[in-house]
Each structure stands twice: as structure tokens, then as C-alpha cells.
PDB file of C-alpha atoms in Angstrom:
ATOM      1  CA  UNK A  24      70.547 -46.706   1.343  1.00  0.00           C
ATOM      2  CA  UNK A  25      70.908 -51.325   0.160  1.00  0.00           C
ATOM      3  CA  UNK A  26      69.396 -51.987   3.389  1.00  0.00           C
ATOM      4  CA  UNK A  27      66.309 -49.197   3.133  1.00  0.00           C
ATOM      5  CA  UNK A  28      65.672 -51.072  -0.085  1.00  0.00           C
ATOM      6  CA  UNK A  29      65.681 -54.426   1.474  1.00  0.00           C
ATOM      7  CA  UNK A  30      62.963 -53.736   3.998  1.00  0.00           C
ATOM      8  CA  UNK A  31      61.015 -52.102   1.105  1.00  0.00           C
ATOM      9  CA  UNK A  32      60.707 -55.569  -1.326  1.00  0.00           C
ATOM     10  CA  UNK A  33      60.598 -57.697   1.811  1.00  0.00           C
ATOM     11  CA  UNK A  34      57.664 -55.795   3.247  1.00  0.00           C
ATOM     12  CA  UNK A  35      56.069 -55.343  -0.127  1.00  0.00           C
ATOM     13  CA  UNK A  36      57.200 -59.439  -1.026  1.00  0.00           C
ATOM     14  CA  UNK A  37      56.385 -61.088   2.474  1.00  0.00           C
ATOM     15  CA  UNK A  38      54.167 -58.732   4.043  1.00  0.00           C
ATOM     16  CA  UNK A  39      51.534 -61.520   5.633  1.00  0.00           C
ATOM     17  CA  UNK A  40      48.242 -60.312   4.833  1.00  0.00           C
ATOM     18  CA  UNK A  41      49.846 -59.401   1.139  1.00  0.00           C
ATOM     19  CA  UNK A  42      50.433 -62.698   0.933  1.00  0.00           C
ATOM     20  CA  UNK A  43      47.187 -64.440   2.269  1.00  0.00           C
ATOM     21  CA  UNK A  44      45.807 -62.266  -0.750  1.00  0.00           C
ATOM     22  CA  UNK A  45      47.537 -63.018  -3.116  1.00  0.00           C
ATOM     23  CA  UNK A  46      46.897 -66.658  -2.475  1.00  0.00           C
ATOM     24  CA  UNK A  47      42.965 -65.118  -2.649  1.00  0.00           C
ATOM     25  CA  UNK A  48      43.897 -63.755  -6.701  1.00  0.00           C
ATOM     26  CA  UNK A  49      45.477 -66.944  -7.641  1.00  0.00           C
ATOM     27  CA  UNK A  50      43.204 -69.418  -6.104  1.00  0.00           C
ATOM     28  CA  UNK A  51      39.780 -68.192  -6.844  1.00  0.00           C
ATOM     29  CA  UNK A  52      40.352 -68.270 -10.497  1.00  0.00           C
ATOM     30  CA  UNK A  53      41.805 -71.515 -10.876  1.00  0.00           C
ATOM     31  CA  UNK A  54      39.482 -72.975  -8.589  1.00  0.00           C
ATOM     32  CA  UNK A  55      35.984 -71.117 -10.956  1.00  0.00           C
ATOM     33  CA  UNK A  56      37.459 -71.995 -14.370  1.00  0.00           C
ATOM     34  CA  UNK A  57      37.868 -75.988 -12.725  1.00  0.00           C
ATOM     35  CA  UNK A  58      34.425 -76.046 -12.194  1.00  0.00           C
ATOM     36  CA  UNK A  59      33.383 -74.177 -15.354  1.00  0.00           C
ATOM     37  CA  UNK A  60      31.855 -70.963 -13.652  1.00  0.00           C
ATOM     38  CA  UNK A  61      34.370 -68.642 -14.758  1.00  0.00           C
ATOM     39  CA  UNK A  62      32.297 -65.907 -16.788  1.00  0.00           C
ATOM     40  CA  UNK A  63      34.455 -62.866 -18.946  1.00  0.00           C
ATOM     41  CA  UNK A  64      33.434 -59.690 -16.869  1.00  0.00           C
ATOM     42  CA  UNK A  65      34.754 -62.345 -13.594  1.00  0.00           C
ATOM     43  CA  UNK A  66      38.226 -62.321 -15.665  1.00  0.00           C
ATOM     44  CA  UNK A  67      37.364 -58.514 -16.336  1.00  0.00           C
ATOM     45  CA  UNK A  68      36.973 -57.628 -13.097  1.00  0.00           C
ATOM     46  CA  UNK A  69      39.027 -59.471 -11.265  1.00  0.00           C
ATOM     47  CA  UNK A  70      42.228 -58.377 -13.124  1.00  0.00           C
ATOM     48  CA  UNK A  71      41.543 -55.089 -11.180  1.00  0.00           C
ATOM     49  CA  UNK A  72      43.286 -57.200  -8.223  1.00  0.00           C
ATOM     50  CA  UNK A  73      46.062 -59.041 -10.298  1.00  0.00           C
ATOM     51  CA  UNK A  74      47.081 -55.109 -11.659  1.00  0.00           C
ATOM     52  CA  UNK A  75      47.139 -53.851  -7.529  1.00  0.00           C
ATOM     53  CA  UNK A  76      49.079 -56.959  -6.457  1.00  0.00           C
ATOM     54  CA  UNK A  77      51.672 -56.250  -9.394  1.00  0.00           C
ATOM     55  CA  UNK A  78      51.685 -51.777  -9.257  1.00  0.00           C
ATOM     56  CA  UNK A  79      50.662 -51.355  -5.196  1.00  0.00           C
ATOM     57  CA  UNK A  80      50.383 -54.318  -3.110  1.00  0.00           C
ATOM     58  CA  UNK A  81      49.900 -52.195   0.041  1.00  0.00           C
ATOM     59  CA  UNK A  82      46.784 -51.014  -1.305  1.00  0.00           C
ATOM     60  CA  UNK A  83      45.589 -54.691  -0.759  1.00  0.00           C
ATOM     61  CA  UNK A  84      46.144 -54.551   2.776  1.00  0.00           C
ATOM     62  CA  UNK A  85      43.058 -52.894   5.315  1.00  0.00           C
ATOM     63  CA  UNK A  86      44.880 -50.400   6.874  1.00  0.00           C
ATOM     64  CA  UNK A  87      45.659 -48.518   4.067  1.00  0.00           C
ATOM     65  CA  UNK A  88      42.592 -47.424   3.013  1.00  0.00           C
ATOM     66  CA  UNK A  89      41.648 -46.275   6.981  1.00  0.00           C
ATOM     67  CA  UNK A  90      42.242 -42.404   6.031  1.00  0.00           C
ATOM     68  CA  UNK A  91      41.105 -41.905   2.816  1.00  0.00           C
ATOM     69  CA  UNK A  92      39.182 -39.203   1.013  1.00  0.00           C
ATOM     70  CA  UNK A  93      36.182 -41.058   0.450  1.00  0.00           C
ATOM     71  CA  UNK A  94      35.184 -42.550   3.896  1.00  0.00           C
ATOM     72  CA  UNK A  95      34.436 -38.630   4.474  1.00  0.00           C
ATOM     73  CA  UNK A  96      31.858 -38.583   1.150  1.00  0.00           C
ATOM     74  CA  UNK A  97      29.555 -38.850   3.340  1.00  0.00           C
ATOM     75  CA  UNK A  98      29.278 -35.524   5.453  1.00  0.00           C
ATOM     76  CA  UNK A  99      27.719 -33.376   2.764  1.00  0.00           C
ATOM     77  CA  UNK A 100      25.707 -35.626   1.551  1.00  0.00           C
ATOM     78  CA  UNK A 101      23.283 -37.201   4.531  1.00  0.00           C
ATOM     79  CA  UNK A 102      20.465 -38.702   2.779  1.00  0.00           C
ATOM     80  CA  UNK A 103      23.120 -41.073   2.510  1.00  0.00           C
ATOM     81  CA  UNK A 104      21.948 -43.620   5.527  1.00  0.00           C
ATOM     82  CA  UNK A 105      19.980 -46.970   6.710  1.00  0.00           C
ATOM     83  CA  UNK A 106      21.571 -50.355   5.609  1.00  0.00           C
ATOM     84  CA  UNK A 107      23.287 -49.072   2.490  1.00  0.00           C
ATOM     85  CA  UNK A 108      24.089 -50.741  -0.660  1.00  0.00           C
ATOM     86  CA  UNK A 109      27.721 -50.301  -1.577  1.00  0.00           C
ATOM     87  CA  UNK A 110      27.801 -50.551  -5.589  1.00  0.00           C
ATOM     88  CA  UNK A 111      31.109 -52.116  -7.167  1.00  0.00           C
ATOM     89  CA  UNK A 112      32.476 -52.267  -3.562  1.00  0.00           C
ATOM     90  CA  UNK A 113      35.606 -54.194  -4.623  1.00  0.00           C
ATOM     91  CA  UNK A 114      37.323 -55.128  -1.839  1.00  0.00           C
ATOM     92  CA  UNK A 115      35.709 -54.086   0.967  1.00  0.00           C
ATOM     93  CA  UNK A 116      38.580 -52.233   3.032  1.00  0.00           C
ATOM     94  CA  UNK A 117      36.595 -49.137   2.859  1.00  0.00           C
ATOM     95  CA  UNK A 118      33.427 -50.572   4.028  1.00  0.00           C
ATOM     96  CA  UNK A 119      35.139 -51.965   7.366  1.00  0.00           C
ATOM     97  CA  UNK A 120      36.549 -48.484   7.847  1.00  0.00           C
ATOM     98  CA  UNK A 121      32.113 -47.163   7.411  1.00  0.00           C
ATOM     99  CA  UNK A 122      31.268 -50.196   9.367  1.00  0.00           C
ATOM    100  CA  UNK A 123      33.786 -48.900  11.802  1.00  0.00           C
ATOM    101  CA  UNK A 124      32.131 -45.332  12.075  1.00  0.00           C
ATOM    102  CA  UNK A 125      29.076 -47.132  12.899  1.00  0.00           C
ATOM    103  CA  UNK A 126      27.300 -47.526   9.208  1.00  0.00           C
ATOM    104  CA  UNK A 127      25.905 -50.217   7.654  1.00  0.00           C
ATOM    105  CA  UNK A 128      27.285 -51.445   4.215  1.00  0.00           C
ATOM    106  CA  UNK A 129      26.050 -54.136   2.259  1.00  0.00           C
ATOM    107  CA  UNK A 130      29.004 -54.667  -0.848  1.00  0.00           C
ATOM    108  CA  UNK A 131      27.981 -55.989  -4.068  1.00  0.00           C
ATOM    109  CA  UNK A 132      30.545 -56.932  -7.186  1.00  0.00           C
ATOM    110  CA  UNK A 133      30.760 -59.189  -9.892  1.00  0.00           C
ATOM    111  CA  UNK A 134      34.740 -60.202  -9.158  1.00  0.00           C
ATOM    112  CA  UNK A 135      34.810 -63.508  -7.174  1.00  0.00           C
ATOM    113  CA  UNK A 136      38.236 -62.444  -5.991  1.00  0.00           C
ATOM    114  CA  UNK A 137      37.382 -59.216  -4.501  1.00  0.00           C
ATOM    115  CA  UNK A 138      34.156 -60.756  -2.552  1.00  0.00           C
ATOM    116  CA  UNK A 139      36.638 -63.138  -1.094  1.00  0.00           C
ATOM    117  CA  UNK A 140      39.181 -60.589   0.236  1.00  0.00           C
ATOM    118  CA  UNK A 141      36.270 -58.412   1.673  1.00  0.00           C
ATOM    119  CA  UNK A 142      35.336 -61.571   3.524  1.00  0.00           C
ATOM    120  CA  UNK A 143      38.019 -62.137   4.869  1.00  0.00           C
ATOM    121  CA  UNK A 144      38.909 -58.603   5.566  1.00  0.00           C
ATOM    122  CA  UNK A 145      35.006 -58.977   7.298  1.00  0.00           C
ATOM    123  CA  UNK A 146      36.171 -62.206   9.403  1.00  0.00           C
ATOM    124  CA  UNK A 147      38.866 -60.321  10.601  1.00  0.00           C
ATOM    125  CA  UNK A 148      36.988 -57.348  12.257  1.00  0.00           C
ATOM    126  CA  UNK A 149      35.920 -56.772  16.073  1.00  0.00           C
ATOM    127  CA  UNK A 150      32.351 -58.728  16.374  1.00  0.00           C
ATOM    128  CA  UNK A 151      30.166 -55.294  16.196  1.00  0.00           C
ATOM    129  CA  UNK A 152      31.826 -54.193  13.311  1.00  0.00           C
ATOM    130  CA  UNK A 153      31.306 -57.578  11.291  1.00  0.00           C
ATOM    131  CA  UNK A 154      27.948 -57.020  11.701  1.00  0.00           C
ATOM    132  CA  UNK A 155      27.507 -54.300   9.665  1.00  0.00           C
ATOM    133  CA  UNK A 156      28.811 -55.388   7.182  1.00  0.00           C
ATOM    134  CA  UNK A 157      27.836 -58.019   4.439  1.00  0.00           C
ATOM    135  CA  UNK A 158      29.117 -58.637   0.898  1.00  0.00           C
ATOM    136  CA  UNK A 159      27.200 -60.384  -2.691  1.00  0.00           C
ATOM    137  CA  UNK A 160      28.941 -61.418  -5.107  1.00  0.00           C
ATOM    138  CA  UNK A 161      26.497 -60.970  -8.093  1.00  0.00           C
ATOM    139  CA  UNK A 162      26.647 -58.602 -11.712  1.00  0.00           C
ATOM    140  CA  UNK A 163      23.520 -56.308 -11.570  1.00  0.00           C
ATOM    141  CA  UNK A 164      22.668 -57.281 -14.798  1.00  0.00           C
ATOM    142  CA  UNK A 165      21.362 -60.384 -14.037  1.00  0.00           C
ATOM    143  CA  UNK A 166      17.767 -60.534 -12.559  1.00  0.00           C
ATOM    144  CA  UNK A 167      17.515 -60.468  -8.802  1.00  0.00           C
ATOM    145  CA  UNK A 168      13.896 -61.066  -6.917  1.00  0.00           C
ATOM    146  CA  UNK A 169      14.935 -61.158  -3.418  1.00  0.00           C
ATOM    147  CA  UNK A 170      13.598 -58.185  -0.806  1.00  0.00           C
ATOM    148  CA  UNK A 171      14.331 -54.006  -1.555  1.00  0.00           C
ATOM    149  CA  UNK A 172      15.911 -54.096   1.072  1.00  0.00           C
ATOM    150  CA  UNK A 173      18.666 -50.782   0.814  1.00  0.00           C
ATOM    151  CA  UNK A 174      17.981 -47.201   2.218  1.00  0.00           C
ATOM    152  CA  UNK A 175      20.534 -45.637   0.156  1.00  0.00           C
ATOM    153  CA  UNK A 176      23.559 -46.589  -2.952  1.00  0.00           C
ATOM    154  CA  UNK A 177      26.683 -45.599  -2.424  1.00  0.00           C
ATOM    155  CA  UNK A 178      28.937 -46.002  -5.780  1.00  0.00           C
ATOM    156  CA  UNK A 179      33.264 -45.169  -5.309  1.00  0.00           C
ATOM    157  CA  UNK A 180      35.286 -44.347  -8.782  1.00  0.00           C
ATOM    158  CA  UNK A 181      32.989 -47.075 -10.497  1.00  0.00           C
ATOM    159  CA  UNK A 182      31.170 -45.740 -13.447  1.00  0.00           C
ATOM    160  CA  UNK A 183      34.548 -43.955 -14.957  1.00  0.00           C
ATOM    161  CA  UNK A 184      34.358 -48.208 -16.230  1.00  0.00           C
ATOM    162  CA  UNK A 185      31.499 -48.495 -17.249  1.00  0.00           C
ATOM    163  CA  UNK A 186      31.021 -46.809 -20.858  1.00  0.00           C
ATOM    164  CA  UNK A 187      27.537 -47.739 -20.868  1.00  0.00           C
ATOM    165  CA  UNK A 188      25.343 -47.370 -17.844  1.00  0.00           C
ATOM    166  CA  UNK A 189      21.706 -47.948 -18.348  1.00  0.00           C
ATOM    167  CA  UNK A 190      22.139 -51.782 -18.203  1.00  0.00           C
ATOM    168  CA  UNK A 191      23.861 -51.100 -14.909  1.00  0.00           C
ATOM    169  CA  UNK A 192      22.063 -48.588 -13.450  1.00  0.00           C
ATOM    170  CA  UNK A 193      18.372 -50.349 -14.088  1.00  0.00           C
ATOM    171  CA  UNK A 194      19.815 -54.036 -13.029  1.00  0.00           C
ATOM    172  CA  UNK A 195      20.487 -51.636  -9.399  1.00  0.00           C
ATOM    173  CA  UNK A 196      17.186 -50.684  -9.747  1.00  0.00           C
ATOM    174  CA  UNK A 197      15.489 -54.532  -8.633  1.00  0.00           C
ATOM    175  CA  UNK A 198      17.577 -53.956  -5.786  1.00  0.00           C
ATOM    176  CA  UNK A 199      16.050 -50.650  -4.441  1.00  0.00           C
ATOM    177  CA  UNK A 200      12.583 -48.740  -3.744  1.00  0.00           C
ATOM    178  CA  UNK A 201      12.053 -46.140  -6.340  1.00  0.00           C
ATOM    179  CA  UNK A 202      13.063 -42.414  -4.858  1.00  0.00           C
ATOM    180  CA  UNK A 203      16.068 -44.360  -3.143  1.00  0.00           C
ATOM    181  CA  UNK A 204      19.050 -42.120  -3.137  1.00  0.00           C
ATOM    182  CA  UNK A 205      21.938 -42.633  -5.224  1.00  0.00           C
ATOM    183  CA  UNK A 206      25.820 -41.496  -4.258  1.00  0.00           C
ATOM    184  CA  UNK A 207      27.842 -41.594  -7.070  1.00  0.00           C
ATOM    185  CA  UNK A 208      31.716 -40.388  -6.935  1.00  0.00           C
ATOM    186  CA  UNK A 209      34.200 -40.648 -10.158  1.00  0.00           C
ATOM    187  CA  UNK A 210      37.456 -39.549 -10.405  1.00  0.00           C
ATOM    188  CA  UNK A 211      38.001 -35.679 -11.684  1.00  0.00           C
ATOM    189  CA  UNK A 212      39.106 -35.399 -15.737  1.00  0.00           C
ATOM    190  CA  UNK A 213      42.228 -37.866 -15.429  1.00  0.00           C
ATOM    191  CA  UNK A 214      42.455 -38.309 -12.075  1.00  0.00           C
ATOM    192  CA  UNK A 215      43.808 -41.507 -11.326  1.00  0.00           C
ATOM    193  CA  UNK A 216      43.737 -42.015 -14.760  1.00  0.00           C
ATOM    194  CA  UNK A 217      44.553 -45.802 -16.099  1.00  0.00           C
ATOM    195  CA  UNK A 218      43.144 -48.057 -19.235  1.00  0.00           C
ATOM    196  CA  UNK A 219      40.205 -49.133 -17.509  1.00  0.00           C
ATOM    197  CA  UNK A 220      38.976 -45.156 -17.183  1.00  0.00           C
ATOM    198  CA  UNK A 221      36.570 -45.281 -20.638  1.00  0.00           C
ATOM    199  CA  UNK A 222      34.819 -41.985 -19.464  1.00  0.00           C
ATOM    200  CA  UNK A 223      36.335 -38.757 -18.381  1.00  0.00           C
ATOM    201  CA  UNK A 224      34.482 -36.410 -16.404  1.00  0.00           C
ATOM    202  CA  UNK A 225      36.271 -32.948 -16.181  1.00  0.00           C
ATOM    203  CA  UNK A 226      32.634 -30.884 -14.835  1.00  0.00           C
ATOM    204  CA  UNK A 227      29.744 -31.315 -12.590  1.00  0.00           C
ATOM    205  CA  UNK A 228      27.710 -30.765 -15.836  1.00  0.00           C
ATOM    206  CA  UNK A 229      29.318 -33.661 -17.915  1.00  0.00           C
ATOM    207  CA  UNK A 230      28.937 -36.277 -15.244  1.00  0.00           C
ATOM    208  CA  UNK A 231      25.238 -34.961 -15.092  1.00  0.00           C
ATOM    209  CA  UNK A 232      24.779 -35.043 -18.708  1.00  0.00           C
ATOM    210  CA  UNK A 233      26.262 -38.623 -18.330  1.00  0.00           C
ATOM    211  CA  UNK A 234      23.780 -39.825 -15.278  1.00  0.00           C
ATOM    212  CA  UNK A 235      20.896 -37.661 -16.395  1.00  0.00           C
ATOM    213  CA  UNK A 236      19.043 -40.363 -18.734  1.00  0.00           C
ATOM    214  CA  UNK A 237      19.153 -42.969 -16.229  1.00  0.00           C
ATOM    215  CA  UNK A 238      18.711 -40.816 -13.237  1.00  0.00           C
ATOM    216  CA  UNK A 239      17.030 -38.144 -10.931  1.00  0.00           C
ATOM    217  CA  UNK A 240      20.402 -36.445 -10.078  1.00  0.00           C
ATOM    218  CA  UNK A 241      19.576 -34.103  -7.386  1.00  0.00           C
ATOM    219  CA  UNK A 242      22.763 -31.941  -6.913  1.00  0.00           C
ATOM    220  CA  UNK A 243      26.988 -32.427  -7.750  1.00  0.00           C
ATOM    221  CA  UNK A 244      29.634 -31.479  -6.011  1.00  0.00           C
ATOM    222  CA  UNK A 245      33.521 -30.856  -6.948  1.00  0.00           C
ATOM    223  CA  UNK A 246      36.178 -31.654  -5.004  1.00  0.00           C
ATOM    224  CA  UNK A 247      39.483 -30.143  -6.318  1.00  0.00           C
ATOM    225  CA  UNK A 248      41.374 -31.568  -3.243  1.00  0.00           C
ATOM    226  CA  UNK A 249      40.602 -34.334  -3.715  1.00  0.00           C
ATOM    227  CA  UNK A 250      40.703 -34.568  -7.063  1.00  0.00           C
ATOM    228  CA  UNK A 251      36.480 -36.478  -7.305  1.00  0.00           C
ATOM    229  CA  UNK A 252      33.689 -35.146  -8.433  1.00  0.00           C
ATOM    230  CA  UNK A 253      29.597 -36.236  -6.218  1.00  0.00           C
ATOM    231  CA  UNK A 254      26.454 -36.720  -7.705  1.00  0.00           C
ATOM    232  CA  UNK A 255      23.321 -37.148  -5.254  1.00  0.00           C
ATOM    233  CA  UNK A 256      21.638 -39.013  -7.878  1.00  0.00           C
ATOM    234  CA  UNK A 257      17.466 -40.836  -7.107  1.00  0.00           C
ATOM    235  CA  UNK A 258      16.150 -44.111  -8.766  1.00  0.00           C
TER     236      UNK A 258
END
């Protein structure tokens, strides 16, 4: 039993992939603070990875996400295709596995740590997969004047963290054309709950009411197996 505990300790604390990510988690904020470019929003978003390192370091590994249920979200929503924008992409691990499946994904996140981890994942992918991936560090509420080049948008477990989505959704409109589809996935009720969750959606109706002032809600579904609600919307 003691040897098993020792193996678990060593795996959690000396895994090369986790150690590399740990260095990013500590280095990036220091660099940004020294440069005077570290905002409160960046710090808030980066805290996700500080917490993950403490509580669930294996989730910082690429293969942890290989069979994540979110990868199957698109089966019932064929509208999500082409060049997809992943809003709140986090560490980019899900994007990597979607790219392995042949999808073209651009992840966007306000967390410098998230984008650093995501780019590390991309750099270690084979060239075919890597060319399907791109990552952008940005606060979507800030002005964007680039091309509207995305065919669809996806967001997985983000909107439970956003009390008032109006500003974020208005910001995302800068990246897409009118009529673009947006697939939103959130936990069902208090599933996967943590102090950062400011919204809890117990029914499809509650999620619809939350989104409808800002988006056209096309259809919703409840995934009881994985405790997830999904809503297909349009800008």
C-alpha cells in the first residue's frame, strides 16, 4: 500500500508533462506582471490552472482528455462545422483531440497561461494536426477589427462562470457573421460545481431564458449521462 501511494505521489509530482505545464503556470504571470500587462481578468482566468495544478494535476496532461464526453457533442449538431471558434478554450486539450478527428479549431481565451499551455500542445502535435489548430489570447469584450472568418462557434463549460453574458456575446459578434451557429454546453444543475460557478441551469428552459435575450436559441438537449445541457444558437 505504501509503495502504491509513493507511485501516485511520484506520478502526480514528477510527471514531465505536468512539470512543464507547472513551469508555465508560474512563469507566465510573473513575466506579465513585470511587463505591467497583467490585468485582473487575466489573473482571474489564470487561477483556473493554479487550482487545477493543486487539485487535479492529471487534467493538465493531453491524454487525460482523449475520451472526454465533450468530444461527442458535435454528433447531434451537424451545424457546427468548417472553421470553428472555441470560446473559452482553456488549455486547448479538447481542441487537440477534435483536430485529431479532422476538425479545424481556433481557440480563444483571456488567460495567458491557457494559451501558453495550448500552444505547447499544438507544438507537440504532428504537423497535420497542428495545422488545424490556432490559438488567440484575447478578451472578446475588447474591440476586434479583424476578418469574420469563422463558420461556427463552440463553448464548453464557460457560461456557468459568466453572470451577465451580454457583453461577452456582443463581443463575439465581432468575430462572426450574422446567422453563425453557436453550440453552448454547460453543466446540468450543480454538476462539476466549484466556487467559480455563478450560474446553475437545472432545465433546458432555464438555459434558454439565460441566452434568449442575446441569441436565437434553435434547439436544446439534456445529456443525463454526462450531466450536461446543450443549446444550439444563432448570432
